[in-house]
Tab-separated table of C-alpha atoms in Angstrom:
chain	number	residue	atom	x	y	z
I	1	UNK	CA	23.423	-42.667	17.730
I	2	UNK	CA	22.573	-39.295	16.225
I	3	UNK	CA	23.315	-35.894	17.734
I	4	UNK	CA	20.492	-33.373	18.197
I	5	UNK	CA	17.622	-32.585	20.460
I	6	UNK	CA	14.490	-34.550	20.646
I	7	UNK	CA	11.195	-32.803	19.476
I	8	UNK	CA	9.127	-31.787	22.437
I	9	UNK	CA	12.054	-31.335	24.689
I	10	UNK	CA	11.581	-28.280	26.949
I	11	UNK	CA	15.208	-27.197	26.549
I	12	UNK	CA	14.841	-27.028	22.823
I	13	UNK	CA	12.930	-23.687	22.837
I	14	UNK	CA	15.496	-22.095	25.250
I	15	UNK	CA	18.340	-23.187	22.962
I	16	UNK	CA	16.375	-21.933	19.808
I	17	UNK	CA	15.670	-18.609	21.406
I	18	UNK	CA	19.466	-18.302	22.397
I	19	UNK	CA	20.394	-18.989	18.791
I	20	UNK	CA	18.006	-16.332	17.350
I	21	UNK	CA	19.201	-13.844	19.904
I	22	UNK	CA	22.831	-14.592	18.722
I	23	UNK	CA	21.771	-13.775	15.093
I	24	UNK	CA	19.842	-10.756	15.885
I	25	UNK	CA	22.695	-9.313	18.057
I	26	UNK	CA	25.093	-10.104	15.286
I	27	UNK	CA	23.054	-8.160	12.766
I	28	UNK	CA	22.646	-5.232	15.164
I	29	UNK	CA	26.475	-5.028	15.470
I	30	UNK	CA	27.026	-4.850	11.786
I	31	UNK	CA	25.028	-1.811	10.832
I	32	UNK	CA	22.616	0.708	12.118
I	33	UNK	CA	18.908	0.785	11.122
I	34	UNK	CA	17.147	3.260	9.130
I	35	UNK	CA	16.786	6.857	10.661
I	36	UNK	CA	13.408	8.512	11.464
I	37	UNK	CA	12.510	12.040	10.907
I	38	UNK	CA	13.274	12.798	14.586
I	39	UNK	CA	16.940	11.499	13.892
I	40	UNK	CA	16.466	8.250	15.974
I	41	UNK	CA	17.982	5.203	14.501
I	42	UNK	CA	15.495	2.145	14.405
I	43	UNK	CA	16.933	-1.302	15.191
I	44	UNK	CA	18.365	-2.913	12.022
I	45	UNK	CA	16.912	-6.354	12.949
I	46	UNK	CA	13.641	-7.515	14.487
I	47	UNK	CA	12.695	-11.076	15.284
I	48	UNK	CA	9.464	-12.829	15.933
I	49	UNK	CA	9.819	-16.520	16.823
I	50	UNK	CA	11.551	-18.071	13.800
I	51	UNK	CA	11.202	-14.816	11.555
I	52	UNK	CA	13.759	-12.229	11.112
I	53	UNK	CA	13.330	-8.783	9.415
I	54	UNK	CA	16.361	-6.768	8.497
I	55	UNK	CA	16.073	-3.084	7.606
I	56	UNK	CA	19.126	-0.928	6.720
I	57	UNK	CA	20.086	1.908	4.559
I	58	UNK	CA	23.456	0.368	3.526
I	59	UNK	CA	25.428	-2.867	3.896
I	60	UNK	CA	22.595	-5.410	3.498
I	61	UNK	CA	24.882	-8.075	1.928
I	62	UNK	CA	27.416	-7.549	4.887
I	63	UNK	CA	24.487	-8.065	7.358
I	64	UNK	CA	23.549	-11.325	5.626
I	65	UNK	CA	27.162	-12.489	5.616
I	66	UNK	CA	27.300	-12.054	9.326
I	67	UNK	CA	23.957	-13.914	9.730
I	68	UNK	CA	25.267	-16.667	7.526
I	69	UNK	CA	28.375	-17.050	9.625
I	70	UNK	CA	26.448	-17.118	12.878
I	71	UNK	CA	23.923	-19.417	11.507
I	72	UNK	CA	26.486	-21.913	10.152
I	73	UNK	CA	28.103	-21.714	13.601
I	74	UNK	CA	24.852	-22.567	15.364
I	75	UNK	CA	24.072	-25.350	12.668
I	76	UNK	CA	21.045	-23.488	11.514
I	77	UNK	CA	19.981	-23.063	7.893
I	78	UNK	CA	18.183	-20.238	6.223
I	79	UNK	CA	15.633	-20.949	3.464
I	80	UNK	CA	16.190	-18.431	0.845
I	81	UNK	CA	13.176	-19.424	-1.146
I	82	UNK	CA	11.000	-18.557	1.928
I	83	UNK	CA	12.756	-15.177	2.259
I	84	UNK	CA	12.168	-12.006	0.214
I	85	UNK	CA	14.063	-8.799	-0.466
I	86	UNK	CA	12.954	-5.328	-1.310
I	87	UNK	CA	15.555	-2.846	-2.239
I	88	UNK	CA	14.370	0.743	-2.626
I	89	UNK	CA	16.663	3.386	-3.979
I	90	UNK	CA	15.621	7.007	-4.133
I	91	UNK	CA	12.084	6.038	-3.393
I	92	UNK	CA	11.692	3.377	-6.271
I	93	UNK	CA	12.349	-0.428	-6.042
I	94	UNK	CA	15.456	-1.587	-8.033
I	95	UNK	CA	16.587	-4.820	-9.263
I	96	UNK	CA	20.187	-3.944	-9.742
I	97	UNK	CA	21.162	-5.870	-6.573
I	98	UNK	CA	20.768	-9.547	-5.605
I	99	UNK	CA	21.171	-10.544	-2.029
I	100	UNK	CA	22.387	-13.920	-1.147
I	101	UNK	CA	22.243	-15.873	2.111
I	102	UNK	CA	24.195	-19.250	2.575
I	103	UNK	CA	25.168	-19.060	-1.179
I	104	UNK	CA	21.479	-18.970	-2.273
I	105	UNK	CA	19.871	-15.984	-3.980
I	106	UNK	CA	16.980	-14.477	-2.161
I	107	UNK	CA	14.108	-13.772	-4.585
I	108	UNK	CA	12.756	-10.270	-4.784
I	109	UNK	CA	9.356	-9.461	-3.298
I	110	UNK	CA	8.403	-7.684	-6.700
I	111	UNK	CA	8.758	-10.970	-8.533
I	112	UNK	CA	7.137	-13.270	-5.975
I	113	UNK	CA	4.888	-11.774	-3.382
I	114	UNK	CA	4.676	-13.335	0.104
I	115	UNK	CA	2.265	-13.663	2.831
I	116	UNK	CA	3.377	-13.136	6.436
I	117	UNK	CA	0.838	-13.181	9.429
I	118	UNK	CA	-2.109	-12.776	7.070
I	119	UNK	CA	-0.712	-9.695	5.196
I	120	UNK	CA	0.419	-9.796	1.692
I	121	UNK	CA	3.661	-8.108	0.748
I	122	UNK	CA	4.221	-7.314	-2.758
I	123	UNK	CA	5.713	-4.589	-5.137
I	124	UNK	CA	3.117	-2.046	-4.361
I	125	UNK	CA	4.134	-0.742	-1.038
I	126	UNK	CA	0.646	0.939	-0.137
I	127	UNK	CA	-2.234	-1.330	0.802
I	128	UNK	CA	-4.626	-0.204	-1.979
I	129	UNK	CA	-4.728	-3.611	-3.691
I	130	UNK	CA	-5.219	-5.515	-0.446
I	131	UNK	CA	-7.961	-3.195	0.573
I	132	UNK	CA	-9.550	-3.673	-2.772
I	133	UNK	CA	-9.459	-7.410	-2.560
I	134	UNK	CA	-10.921	-7.299	1.039
I	135	UNK	CA	-13.771	-5.178	-0.281
I	136	UNK	CA	-14.416	-7.657	-2.929
I	137	UNK	CA	-14.320	-10.532	-0.562
I	138	UNK	CA	-16.831	-8.578	1.758
I	139	UNK	CA	-19.190	-7.946	-1.066
I	140	UNK	CA	-19.011	-11.659	-2.297
I	141	UNK	CA	-19.567	-13.018	1.263
I	142	UNK	CA	-22.623	-10.629	1.855
I	143	UNK	CA	-24.124	-11.648	-1.534
I	144	UNK	CA	-23.726	-15.361	-0.691
I	145	UNK	CA	-25.358	-14.827	2.667
I	146	UNK	CA	-28.200	-12.681	1.150
I	147	UNK	CA	-28.943	-15.180	-1.730
I	148	UNK	CA	-29.660	-18.029	0.634
I	149	UNK	CA	-33.277	-18.841	1.561
I	150	UNK	CA	-32.469	-19.008	5.253
I	151	UNK	CA	-34.430	-17.151	7.767
I	152	UNK	CA	-32.971	-13.851	9.168
I	153	UNK	CA	-31.492	-15.391	12.365
I	154	UNK	CA	-29.500	-17.867	10.302
I	155	UNK	CA	-28.291	-15.172	7.966
I	156	UNK	CA	-27.122	-13.295	11.088
I	157	UNK	CA	-25.361	-16.443	12.399
I	158	UNK	CA	-23.602	-16.950	9.120
I	159	UNK	CA	-22.367	-13.214	9.104
I	160	UNK	CA	-21.232	-13.539	12.882
I	161	UNK	CA	-19.521	-17.009	12.573
I	162	UNK	CA	-18.554	-17.365	8.946
I	163	UNK	CA	-17.721	-13.959	7.393
I	164	UNK	CA	-16.765	-11.677	10.205
I	165	UNK	CA	-13.926	-13.847	11.576
I	166	UNK	CA	-12.296	-13.816	8.182
I	167	UNK	CA	-12.497	-9.971	8.099
I	168	UNK	CA	-11.294	-9.066	11.614
I	169	UNK	CA	-7.549	-9.863	11.096
I	170	UNK	CA	-7.175	-8.259	7.675
I	171	UNK	CA	-8.965	-5.189	9.002
I	172	UNK	CA	-6.392	-4.945	11.830
I	173	UNK	CA	-3.536	-5.131	9.339
I	174	UNK	CA	-4.446	-2.820	6.582
I	175	UNK	CA	-5.115	0.925	6.880
I	176	UNK	CA	-8.672	1.578	5.661
I	177	UNK	CA	-10.037	5.003	4.583
I	178	UNK	CA	-13.048	6.249	6.413
I	179	UNK	CA	-15.089	5.506	3.415
I	180	UNK	CA	-14.641	2.743	0.927
């Protein structure tokens, strides 16, 4: 007989949330988050379902060591290949440091970008490249709809049900100038 919890068990989510809260609280105890201009420290770790974001001005590896210990105790495992690091020193990204979790190196976001909740994170911190790619996507979509020989009401339907839903979420994520 194996140990564990059956998939679909209602207790599983409660136990998982308890484990994630243990990890978030362990990271909070380890270091303070970044300081804002109004001298308020932000939390060093934020979690959403099974995602965890760590932000700190120092001791990043110490936070990861604590998280590794707590995760090992809870019999959880981090997937370093699905994680990314971004280390900024004096306003520029640096490659001098490598961070590790559970004895695996975490790849840098500059070398391998990652998409999270529909937003691409890469070496360029501003959203300029993402905005440009969305503008190209809009232009291509409008050209495809316009080039069809459909009557006007069908083109309107394509715009409303095919193109517009693909644009709403990225427009919520990225900051767009008033004019493109």
